[in-house]
Short mmCIF file of C-alpha atoms and ligand atoms in Angstrom, two decimals:
data_model
loop_
_atom_site.label_atom_id
_atom_site.label_comp_id
_atom_site.label_asym_id
_atom_site.label_seq_id
_atom_site.Cartn_x
_atom_site.Cartn_y
_atom_site.Cartn_z
CA UNK A 18 -8.46 -25.01 9.15
CA UNK A 19 -8.09 -23.94 5.67
CA UNK A 20 -5.67 -25.20 3.58
CA UNK A 21 -4.03 -24.11 0.24
CA UNK A 22 -4.78 -26.33 -2.40
CA UNK A 23 -1.49 -28.18 -2.64
CA UNK A 24 -1.61 -29.15 0.91
CA UNK A 25 -4.48 -31.76 1.99
CA UNK A 26 -5.46 -34.57 4.01
CA UNK A 27 -5.14 -38.48 2.90
CA UNK A 28 -6.02 -41.28 4.53
CA UNK A 29 -5.79 -39.32 7.89
CA UNK A 30 -2.38 -37.94 6.94
CA UNK A 31 -1.27 -34.58 6.07
CA UNK A 32 -0.46 -34.76 2.05
CA UNK A 33 1.94 -32.23 0.03
CA UNK A 34 0.84 -32.91 -3.73
CA UNK A 35 -0.04 -36.53 -3.52
CA UNK A 36 2.61 -37.55 -1.02
CA UNK A 37 2.25 -38.35 2.08
CA UNK A 38 4.09 -36.02 4.95
CA UNK A 39 4.27 -39.12 7.43
CA UNK A 40 5.85 -41.47 4.50
CA UNK A 41 8.54 -38.41 3.59
CA UNK A 42 9.48 -38.08 6.99
CA UNK A 43 10.00 -41.41 8.14
CA UNK A 44 11.81 -41.93 4.44
CA UNK A 45 13.80 -38.93 5.18
CA UNK A 46 14.18 -38.71 8.70
CA UNK A 47 13.19 -35.14 10.91
CA UNK A 48 13.67 -32.69 10.87
CA UNK A 49 12.91 -32.11 7.14
CA UNK A 50 11.60 -29.29 5.56
CA UNK A 51 9.73 -30.67 2.67
CA UNK A 52 8.48 -27.83 -0.65
CA UNK A 53 6.62 -28.22 -3.88
CA UNK A 54 7.92 -26.71 -6.12
CA UNK A 55 4.79 -26.41 -8.48
CA UNK A 56 3.37 -23.96 -5.56
CA UNK A 57 6.27 -21.78 -6.12
CA UNK A 58 5.74 -21.55 -9.76
CA UNK A 59 1.89 -21.02 -9.53
CA UNK A 60 2.80 -18.19 -7.29
CA UNK A 61 4.94 -16.76 -9.38
CA UNK A 62 3.40 -17.13 -12.59
CA UNK A 63 0.59 -15.35 -10.81
CA UNK A 64 2.19 -12.64 -9.24
CA UNK A 65 4.23 -11.87 -12.98
CA UNK A 66 0.72 -12.28 -14.54
CA UNK A 67 -1.66 -9.73 -12.55
CA UNK A 68 1.16 -6.75 -12.80
CA UNK A 69 1.96 -7.91 -17.01
CA UNK A 70 -1.77 -7.70 -17.11
CA UNK A 71 -1.93 -3.68 -16.18
CA UNK A 72 1.17 -3.25 -17.24
CA UNK A 73 3.24 -5.35 -19.51
CA UNK A 74 6.75 -3.96 -19.04
CA UNK A 75 6.63 -5.79 -15.57
CA UNK A 76 9.20 -8.09 -13.98
CA UNK A 77 9.35 -10.25 -10.93
CA UNK A 78 12.60 -10.60 -9.31
CA UNK A 79 12.50 -13.00 -6.52
CA UNK A 80 13.93 -12.13 -3.21
CA UNK A 81 16.59 -14.90 -2.93
CA UNK A 82 16.54 -13.77 1.32
CA UNK A 83 13.26 -15.86 1.71
CA UNK A 84 14.62 -19.18 0.86
CA UNK A 85 18.25 -19.28 -1.01
CA UNK A 86 18.14 -23.46 -1.97
CA UNK A 87 19.40 -23.45 -5.76
CA UNK A 88 16.91 -25.40 -6.76
CA UNK A 89 13.92 -22.73 -6.10
CA UNK A 90 16.22 -20.70 -8.13
CA UNK A 91 16.38 -22.28 -10.94
CA UNK A 92 12.96 -23.46 -11.10
CA UNK A 93 12.35 -19.52 -11.05
CA UNK A 94 14.90 -18.73 -13.29
CA UNK A 95 13.86 -21.09 -16.20
CA UNK A 96 10.13 -19.26 -15.66
CA UNK A 97 12.13 -15.77 -16.32
CA UNK A 98 11.77 -14.21 -13.50
CA UNK A 99 15.46 -12.69 -12.00
CA UNK A 100 16.18 -12.16 -8.34
CA UNK A 101 17.11 -9.55 -5.77
CA UNK A 102 20.26 -10.29 -4.25
CA UNK A 103 21.94 -9.33 -0.60
CA UNK A 104 24.86 -10.64 -0.42
CA UNK A 105 27.91 -12.17 -2.79
CA UNK A 106 26.81 -15.49 -1.87
CA UNK A 107 23.19 -15.24 -3.16
CA UNK A 108 24.31 -13.44 -6.69
CA UNK A 109 26.79 -16.35 -7.03
CA UNK A 110 23.97 -18.89 -6.54
CA UNK A 111 21.38 -16.68 -8.65
CA UNK A 112 24.30 -16.79 -11.51
CA UNK A 113 24.51 -20.63 -11.10
CA UNK A 114 21.27 -21.17 -11.15
CA UNK A 115 21.03 -19.73 -14.62
CA UNK A 116 19.68 -15.75 -13.94
CA UNK A 117 20.78 -13.61 -16.12
CA UNK A 118 22.74 -10.70 -14.46
CA UNK A 119 20.78 -8.14 -16.51
CA UNK A 120 18.09 -9.50 -13.79
CA UNK A 121 19.53 -9.12 -11.41
CA UNK A 122 19.37 -6.25 -8.20
CA UNK A 123 22.09 -6.12 -6.09
CA UNK A 124 20.71 -4.48 -2.99
CA UNK A 125 22.67 -4.21 0.94
CA UNK A 126 22.82 -1.41 3.15
CA UNK A 127 26.58 -2.57 3.93
CA UNK A 128 28.87 -3.58 1.17
CA UNK A 129 32.08 -4.44 0.89
CA UNK A 130 34.86 -3.18 -1.69
CA UNK A 131 34.86 -7.32 -2.62
CA UNK A 132 30.92 -7.12 -2.67
CA UNK A 133 31.17 -3.73 -5.09
CA UNK A 134 33.58 -5.35 -7.54
CA UNK A 135 32.54 -8.32 -7.56
CA UNK A 136 28.81 -6.43 -8.69
CA UNK A 137 31.16 -4.55 -11.37
CA UNK A 138 32.76 -7.28 -12.82
CA UNK A 139 29.75 -9.95 -12.94
CA UNK A 140 27.98 -6.46 -14.61
CA UNK A 141 24.77 -6.31 -12.32
CA UNK A 142 22.98 -3.02 -11.11
CA UNK A 143 23.69 -2.11 -7.61
CA UNK A 144 21.74 -0.38 -5.49
CA UNK A 145 23.05 2.01 -3.66
CA UNK A 146 22.52 3.00 0.00
CA UNK A 147 24.70 5.78 1.13
CA UNK A 148 26.97 8.52 -0.77
CA UNK A 149 29.92 6.82 0.56
CA UNK A 150 29.22 3.69 -1.10
CA UNK A 151 28.69 5.97 -4.25
CA UNK A 152 32.53 6.98 -4.44
CA UNK A 153 33.74 3.44 -3.06
CA UNK A 154 31.91 2.04 -6.14
CA UNK A 155 32.46 4.63 -8.96
CA UNK A 156 36.04 3.96 -7.60
CA UNK A 157 36.01 0.40 -8.21
CA UNK A 158 34.48 0.88 -11.46
CA UNK A 159 37.50 3.12 -12.63
CA UNK A 160 40.08 0.66 -11.00
CA UNK A 161 38.15 -2.25 -13.33
CA UNK A 162 37.41 0.51 -16.27
CA UNK A 163 33.81 -0.34 -16.14
CA UNK A 164 30.85 1.72 -15.55
CA UNK A 165 28.73 0.48 -12.84
CA UNK A 166 25.28 0.55 -12.86
CA UNK A 167 23.34 2.02 -10.45
CA UNK A 168 20.08 2.68 -8.85
CA UNK A 169 19.46 4.10 -5.11
CA UNK A 170 17.14 3.18 -2.60
CA UNK A 171 14.96 5.32 -1.41
CA UNK A 172 13.67 5.80 1.97
CA UNK A 173 10.07 7.15 1.62
CA UNK A 174 9.40 7.03 5.63
CA UNK A 175 6.24 6.45 5.74
CA UNK A 176 4.02 4.06 8.07
CA UNK A 177 4.38 0.79 7.91
CA UNK A 178 1.85 -1.95 9.28
CA UNK A 179 4.19 -4.48 10.56
CA UNK A 180 6.49 -5.80 13.23
CA UNK A 181 8.95 -3.35 13.95
CA UNK A 182 11.92 -5.54 12.63
CA UNK A 183 10.84 -5.66 9.38
CA UNK A 184 9.22 -2.25 8.92
CA UNK A 185 12.31 -0.82 6.33
CA UNK A 186 10.70 1.81 4.65
CA UNK A 187 10.10 3.79 8.14
CA UNK A 188 12.04 7.13 9.02
CA UNK A 189 14.07 5.40 11.77
CA UNK A 190 15.35 2.38 9.88
CA UNK A 191 19.10 1.69 8.19
CA UNK A 192 18.18 1.17 4.92
CA UNK A 193 17.77 3.16 1.67
CA UNK A 194 18.29 7.61 1.38
CA UNK A 195 15.68 9.96 2.62
CA UNK A 196 13.58 10.93 0.03
CA UNK A 197 14.45 14.81 0.76
CA UNK A 198 17.51 13.59 0.06
CA UNK A 199 17.42 11.53 -3.37
CA UNK A 200 17.51 13.93 -5.90
CA UNK A 201 21.50 15.33 -4.57
CA UNK A 202 21.96 11.95 -4.02
CA UNK A 203 21.64 11.63 -7.86
CA UNK A 204 23.01 14.87 -8.88
CA UNK A 205 26.21 13.63 -7.46
CA UNK A 206 25.69 10.01 -9.40
CA UNK A 207 25.21 12.42 -12.74
CA UNK A 208 29.07 13.48 -11.34
CA UNK A 209 30.69 10.75 -11.25
CA UNK A 210 32.70 8.97 -13.84
CA UNK A 211 32.10 5.42 -13.88
CA UNK A 212 28.55 4.72 -12.61
CA UNK A 213 25.60 4.97 -14.68
CA UNK A 214 22.18 5.93 -12.98
CA UNK A 215 19.72 3.13 -14.34
CA UNK A 216 16.82 2.78 -12.32
CA UNK A 217 15.52 3.48 -8.18
CA UNK A 218 14.16 0.96 -5.82
CA UNK A 219 12.72 0.64 -3.21
CA UNK A 220 11.48 -2.09 -0.34
CA UNK A 221 9.28 -0.55 2.89
CA UNK A 222 9.05 -3.86 4.44
CA UNK A 223 7.61 -7.33 4.86
CA UNK A 224 4.84 -8.67 5.92
CA UNK A 225 2.31 -6.33 4.96
CA UNK A 226 -1.00 -6.94 5.18
CA UNK A 227 -2.92 -3.96 3.58
CA UNK A 228 -1.94 -2.30 0.59
CA UNK A 229 -2.46 0.74 1.29
CA UNK A 230 1.34 1.36 2.20
CA UNK A 231 2.31 -0.22 -1.02
CA UNK A 232 -0.11 2.94 -3.01
CA UNK A 233 2.08 5.41 -0.45
CA UNK A 234 5.18 4.22 -1.54
CA UNK A 235 5.11 4.02 -5.55
CA UNK A 236 3.33 7.82 -4.53
CA UNK A 237 6.52 9.00 -3.69
CA UNK A 238 8.45 6.90 -6.16
CA UNK A 239 6.95 8.13 -8.97
CA UNK A 240 7.09 11.76 -8.16
CA UNK A 241 11.04 10.97 -7.73
CA UNK A 242 10.99 9.58 -10.85
CA UNK A 243 9.55 13.03 -12.26
CA UNK A 244 12.06 14.94 -10.37
CA UNK A 245 15.26 12.88 -11.76
CA UNK A 246 13.38 12.99 -15.16
CA UNK A 247 13.96 16.43 -14.87
CA UNK A 248 17.68 16.31 -13.81
CA UNK A 249 18.47 13.97 -16.71
CA UNK A 250 18.28 10.41 -15.12
CA UNK A 251 17.04 8.46 -17.80
CA UNK A 252 15.35 5.33 -15.52
CA UNK A 253 14.88 1.92 -17.03
CA UNK A 254 13.39 0.69 -14.06
CA UNK A 255 11.47 1.67 -11.32
CA UNK A 256 11.99 -1.18 -8.42
CA UNK A 257 8.82 -1.31 -5.68
CA UNK A 258 10.39 -3.49 -3.67
CA UNK A 259 8.33 -6.87 -2.01
CA UNK A 260 7.14 -7.05 1.26
CA UNK A 261 2.79 -8.65 0.52
CA UNK A 262 1.91 -10.93 3.53
CA UNK A 263 0.42 -13.91 3.49
CA UNK A 264 -2.54 -15.18 5.99
CA UNK A 265 -0.37 -17.16 8.74
CA UNK A 266 -3.32 -17.45 10.42
CA UNK A 267 -5.14 -19.31 7.42
CA UNK A 268 -8.82 -18.85 9.03
CA UNK A 269 -8.44 -15.26 9.91
CA UNK A 270 -6.07 -12.71 8.68
CA UNK A 271 -6.51 -11.17 5.55
CA UNK A 272 -5.28 -12.72 2.29
CA UNK A 273 -4.06 -9.95 -0.11
CA UNK A 274 -3.75 -11.34 -3.62
CA UNK A 275 -1.05 -10.08 -5.91
CA UNK A 276 -3.93 -9.28 -8.08
CA UNK A 277 -5.60 -6.58 -5.54
CA UNK A 278 -1.66 -5.30 -4.70
CA UNK A 279 -1.73 -4.76 -9.11
CA UNK A 280 -5.08 -3.09 -9.23
CA UNK A 281 -4.13 -0.56 -6.34
CA UNK A 282 -0.48 0.09 -7.30
CA UNK A 283 -0.19 -0.13 -11.56
CA UNK A 284 -2.74 2.80 -12.34
CA UNK A 285 -0.65 5.57 -9.50
CA UNK A 286 2.72 4.23 -11.16
CA UNK A 287 1.13 4.23 -15.18
CA UNK A 288 -0.46 8.15 -13.95
CA UNK A 289 3.26 9.18 -12.36
CA UNK A 290 5.40 8.07 -15.12
CA UNK A 291 3.09 9.72 -18.23
CA UNK A 292 3.37 12.21 -15.77
CA UNK A 293 6.80 12.49 -16.01
CA UNK A 294 6.91 11.29 -19.74
CA UNK A 295 8.90 7.85 -19.38
CA UNK A 296 8.26 3.90 -19.81
CA UNK A 297 10.38 2.31 -17.10
CA UNK A 298 10.06 -1.14 -16.64
CA UNK A 299 7.71 -1.79 -13.15
CA UNK A 300 9.76 -4.08 -10.76
CA UNK A 301 9.13 -5.77 -7.60
CA UNK A 302 10.85 -7.63 -5.37
CA UNK A 303 8.20 -10.48 -3.23
CA UNK A 304 10.05 -12.95 -1.10
CA UNK A 305 7.63 -14.68 1.08
CA UNK A 306 4.80 -13.84 -1.08
CA UNK A 307 6.35 -17.01 -3.50
CA UNK A 308 7.83 -19.23 -1.14
CA UNK A 309 6.11 -19.47 2.17
CA UNK A 310 3.47 -21.34 2.11
CA UNK A 311 5.49 -23.81 -0.09
CA UNK A 312 6.99 -25.62 2.59
CA UNK A 313 5.93 -27.30 5.46
CA UNK A 314 8.47 -28.12 8.30
CA UNK A 315 8.27 -31.60 9.83
CA UNK A 316 9.49 -32.19 13.30
CA UNK A 317 9.03 -35.30 14.99
CA UNK A 318 7.67 -36.06 19.25
CA UNK A 319 10.28 -36.69 21.21
CA UNK A 320 8.16 -37.19 24.12
CA UNK A 321 5.04 -34.82 25.86
CA UNK A 322 4.94 -33.31 29.10
CA UNK A 323 2.14 -32.33 31.41
CA UNK A 324 3.43 -29.28 33.53
CA UNK A 325 1.60 -25.96 34.02
CA UNK A 326 1.19 -26.25 30.23
CA UNK A 327 1.47 -29.33 28.33
CA UNK A 328 5.31 -29.14 26.01
CA UNK A 329 4.55 -31.02 23.30
CA UNK A 330 9.22 -31.67 22.69
CA UNK A 331 9.77 -31.17 19.36
CA UNK A 332 13.75 -32.16 17.47
CA UNK A 333 13.22 -28.85 15.47
CA UNK A 334 13.19 -25.55 17.28
CA UNK A 335 14.20 -22.05 16.26
CA UNK A 336 17.53 -22.99 15.11
CA UNK A 337 15.41 -24.65 11.82
CA UNK A 338 12.48 -21.98 11.99
CA UNK A 339 13.14 -18.97 14.09
CA UNK A 340 10.71 -17.10 12.95
CA UNK A 341 8.09 -17.33 16.49
CA UNK A 342 11.25 -17.13 18.54
CA UNK A 343 12.43 -13.41 16.63
CA UNK A 344 9.10 -11.92 15.14
CA UNK A 345 6.70 -13.64 18.44
CA UNK A 346 5.23 -14.89 14.12
CA UNK A 347 2.20 -17.24 14.17
CA UNK A 348 1.97 -20.49 11.95
CA UNK A 349 -0.08 -23.21 12.11
CA UNK A 350 0.47 -26.29 13.10
CA UNK A 351 -1.46 -30.11 12.02
CA UNK A 352 -0.46 -33.63 13.80
CA UNK A 353 0.37 -34.81 9.95
CA UNK A 354 -0.28 -38.55 11.32
CA UNK A 355 -3.80 -37.61 12.65
CA UNK A 356 -4.72 -34.85 10.44
CA UNK A 357 -8.18 -36.01 10.52
CA UNK A 358 -8.47 -36.56 14.46
CA UNK A 359 -10.72 -33.89 16.68
CA UNK A 360 -8.58 -31.78 18.73
CA UNK A 361 -9.17 -32.81 22.05
CA UNK A 362 -6.25 -30.92 24.18
CA UNK A 363 -4.41 -27.56 24.13
CA UNK A 364 -0.28 -27.74 23.24
CA UNK A 365 2.53 -25.95 23.50
CA UNK A 366 5.24 -27.22 20.63
CA UNK A 367 9.26 -26.86 22.61
CA UNK A 368 12.26 -27.58 20.29
CA UNK A 369 15.35 -28.95 21.56
CA UNK A 370 17.30 -25.54 22.22
CA UNK A 371 18.28 -24.80 25.74
CA UNK A 372 16.05 -21.65 25.77
CA UNK A 373 12.19 -20.81 26.87
CA UNK A 374 12.26 -18.96 24.10
CA UNK A 375 12.14 -21.68 21.99
CA UNK A 376 8.50 -22.07 21.32
CA UNK A 377 7.30 -23.26 18.00
CA UNK A 378 3.66 -22.60 18.82
CA UNK A 379 1.44 -21.90 21.89
CA UNK A 380 -1.20 -23.01 23.24
CA UNK A 381 -3.13 -24.82 20.31
CA UNK A 382 -5.89 -26.87 20.30
CA UNK A 383 -4.93 -30.34 18.26
CA UNK A 384 -5.58 -34.02 18.88
CA UNK A 385 -4.28 -35.91 21.83
CA UNK A 386 -0.22 -36.09 21.10
CA UNK A 387 2.53 -39.19 21.91
CA UNK A 388 5.93 -39.93 21.62
CA UNK A 389 6.33 -40.49 17.30
CA UNK A 390 4.06 -38.06 16.06
CA UNK A 391 4.68 -35.97 13.08
CA UNK A 392 3.72 -32.11 13.47
CA UNK A 393 4.14 -30.44 10.94
CA UNK A 394 4.87 -26.98 10.54
CA UNK A 395 2.88 -24.27 8.03
CA UNK A 396 4.38 -21.49 5.77
CA UNK A 397 7.77 -22.73 6.49
CA UNK A 398 8.81 -21.82 3.21
CA UNK A 399 10.49 -18.47 3.55
CA UNK A 400 13.22 -17.42 5.62
CA UNK A 401 12.95 -20.61 7.44
CA UNK A 402 15.45 -22.74 6.62
CA UNK A 403 17.49 -19.64 4.85
CA UNK A 404 17.01 -18.55 8.64
CA UNK A 405 18.57 -22.02 10.53
CA UNK A 406 21.84 -22.15 12.65
CA UNK A 407 23.64 -24.77 14.09
CA UNK A 408 23.05 -23.08 17.98
CA UNK A 409 23.65 -26.22 20.60
CA UNK A 410 25.80 -27.94 18.06
CA UNK A 411 23.29 -29.13 16.22
CA UNK A 412 23.51 -30.01 12.19
CA UNK A 413 20.84 -28.33 10.00
CA UNK A 414 18.09 -30.45 9.01
CA UNK A 415 17.81 -31.79 5.43
CA UNK A 416 15.61 -30.94 2.47
CA UNK A 417 12.98 -32.46 0.30
CA UNK A 418 11.72 -31.17 -3.08
CA UNK A 419 8.61 -32.31 -4.16
CA UNK A 420 7.50 -31.81 -8.03
CA UNK A 421 4.12 -33.66 -9.57
CA UNK A 422 4.65 -37.46 -8.81
CA UNK A 423 8.50 -36.46 -7.81
CA UNK A 424 10.41 -36.13 -5.07
CA UNK A 425 14.17 -35.81 -4.09
CA UNK A 426 16.35 -34.35 -1.20
CA UNK A 427 17.09 -30.54 -2.61
CA UNK A 428 20.31 -30.23 0.17
CA UNK A 429 21.95 -33.36 2.90
CA UNK A 430 20.64 -33.53 6.12
CA UNK A 431 23.94 -31.97 7.70
CA UNK A 432 26.04 -33.73 10.20
CA UNK A 433 28.15 -33.09 13.14
CA UNK A 434 31.11 -33.00 10.75
CA UNK A 435 30.08 -30.55 8.85
CA UNK A 436 30.15 -28.15 12.35
CA UNK A 437 33.69 -29.07 13.24
CA UNK A 438 34.51 -29.35 9.55
CA UNK A 439 35.48 -25.82 9.69
CA UNK A 440 36.81 -25.27 13.74
CA UNK A 441 41.09 -25.40 13.61
CA UNK A 442 42.91 -26.09 16.69
CA UNK A 443 45.55 -23.57 18.17
CA UNK A 444 48.93 -25.12 18.09
CA UNK A 445 49.22 -24.87 21.78
CA UNK A 446 46.28 -26.80 21.85
CA UNK A 447 47.95 -29.96 20.07
N1 LLP B 12 13.56 -6.55 -0.89
C1 LLP B 12 13.86 -5.96 0.12
C2 LLP B 12 15.17 -5.18 -0.43
C3 LLP B 12 14.49 -7.35 0.99
O1 LLP B 12 15.05 -6.15 1.95
C4 LLP B 12 13.65 -8.07 1.26
C5 LLP B 12 13.31 -9.05 2.25
C6 LLP B 12 12.84 -7.86 0.35
C7 LLP B 12 13.10 -7.47 -1.18
C8 LLP B 12 11.64 -9.28 -0.17
O2 LLP B 12 10.52 -9.56 1.08
P1 LLP B 12 9.48 -10.32 1.05
O3 LLP B 12 8.30 -10.14 -0.05
O4 LLP B 12 9.94 -11.52 1.49
O5 LLP B 12 8.19 -9.88 2.10
N2 LLP B 12 12.98 -12.87 8.12
C9 LLP B 12 12.06 -11.98 8.17
C10 LLP B 12 11.86 -11.18 6.64
C11 LLP B 12 12.71 -9.94 6.04
C12 LLP B 12 13.16 -9.79 5.10
C13 LLP B 12 14.21 -8.78 4.94
N3 LLP B 12 13.66 -8.34 3.34
C14 LLP B 12 10.26 -12.74 8.34
O6 LLP B 12 10.66 -14.06 8.55
O7 LLP B 12 9.17 -12.32 8.84
#
C-alpha cells in the first residue's frame, strides 16, 4: 500500500516520522491519536503556494471543524493561515491560538444572538446564511454601536459528487442563499445601517475528488461578484470554501492536488474578476486536505473471534472515529506491530460500542492478528477526534503530537470523572 512520506515501515513496525507507533501506543496507552505537525504544515504550504503562485492575493483559512485541537491552530496560525470558524468555541480557539480577527470568517446556518454578538464584539466577518440572520446581525451591531462586516453564503445548486450527507452546494441543502436570490439579499444588506458587505462565500461540499464542481462553483461566484459590483458592493474577498478530497483508498482513489485545483479554478476566477473590473482576495477554506493524512488512530486488539466473519475486537470504535459508521467511509488499516508481515486472512475491525454498526473497517486482508496487536487506522486526522463522543460512557482518548524528533501530548486522556463531572444530582435524589 502506498504511504504518504511521513509514514514508513521501520523494523517491521509502522512509524510516523522517526517515531515507532507501537512504542507510542505502549508509552501513552491506547486508544491514541497521533498527529504529525510537520505534515500539516507541509499540506498547508503546498495549498497556499499552489494558489498564490497563480494569484498572489490568495489566502487559506483552515476549516477548524476538521480538527479543533488548539495546537494545530497555533501551528497553522504561525504560518499565516486564517480560519473558517463555525461556532463560538472555534472562534475563541482560533483567537487564543493567535490568529488575527481579520483572518477569520464566522460561518454557519444557525447562529444564535449570542454568537452574532461575539462575532461583532471581536470584529469578525460573518458569513450570513439567511435574511433573518442579516436583520438580527444588524440589530446586534446597532446595539453595540458597531458595523458588522459580512458576506453571504451562496448556494450555487450544483450536482456535487460526494456522500449526500456532506454535499452542501446542492439545491436541497440547508446551507446558503439560492444564487437567484443573492442579489436581492445584498441589496437588503446595503440598506441596513450597521452592516457592511465586504465579501461573498460558498462551500459546495466535502471529500470531492473531481475538480469540475469547483470550477462550476467558481463560475457562479464570479458571475455573482460581477452583479454585486454593479449594485455598488465593494468585494474585498471571494471565498470558494473547502472540499478538496483525499485518496482514502491509497492505491485506487483519484488524488487531486492543490495544484490541480489551482490550475483549474484560478484562471476562471481571474477571468471573472477582470470582467467585473475588481481585484478581491481569493479565500479558500480547506479542512480535510490539511489534516486528514497527518493522523493515525492507534487501537489495541482485545480479542479475536472467528464467527461467520473474523472479528478483531479493538478498544476504539465509532466513539472515536465515526466516519465509517456515519458515511460508510473507508480508512486504510495496518497492523502496526506486523507492518512488514504478509497478509493471510480477512478480518473486520470491530469497536467496543454496543451497536452492530460499530465497525471501523470491514473485510480487510491482513497479517494473522492476535490479542495485544496494535491496529493503526490511517487518515484519521480530519473529522476524527473532532467528532468523537463519550457514548457508552467511554472517556475520549489522548492525542499525541509529533514534530521531527519531538513528541508530546496535545490532549490528555479523559477519565470517567470527566464524564460525570458535569452531572448533577437532582435535589429529590439526594
Ligand atoms: N467551509 C465550510 C463552510 C464547511 O462547512 C466545511 C466543512 C469546510 C469549509 C471544510 O471542508 P473540507 O475541506 O474539510 O472538505 N464530517 C464529514 C465532513 C463534514 C464537512 C463539514 N464542512 C466527514 O467526516 O467526511
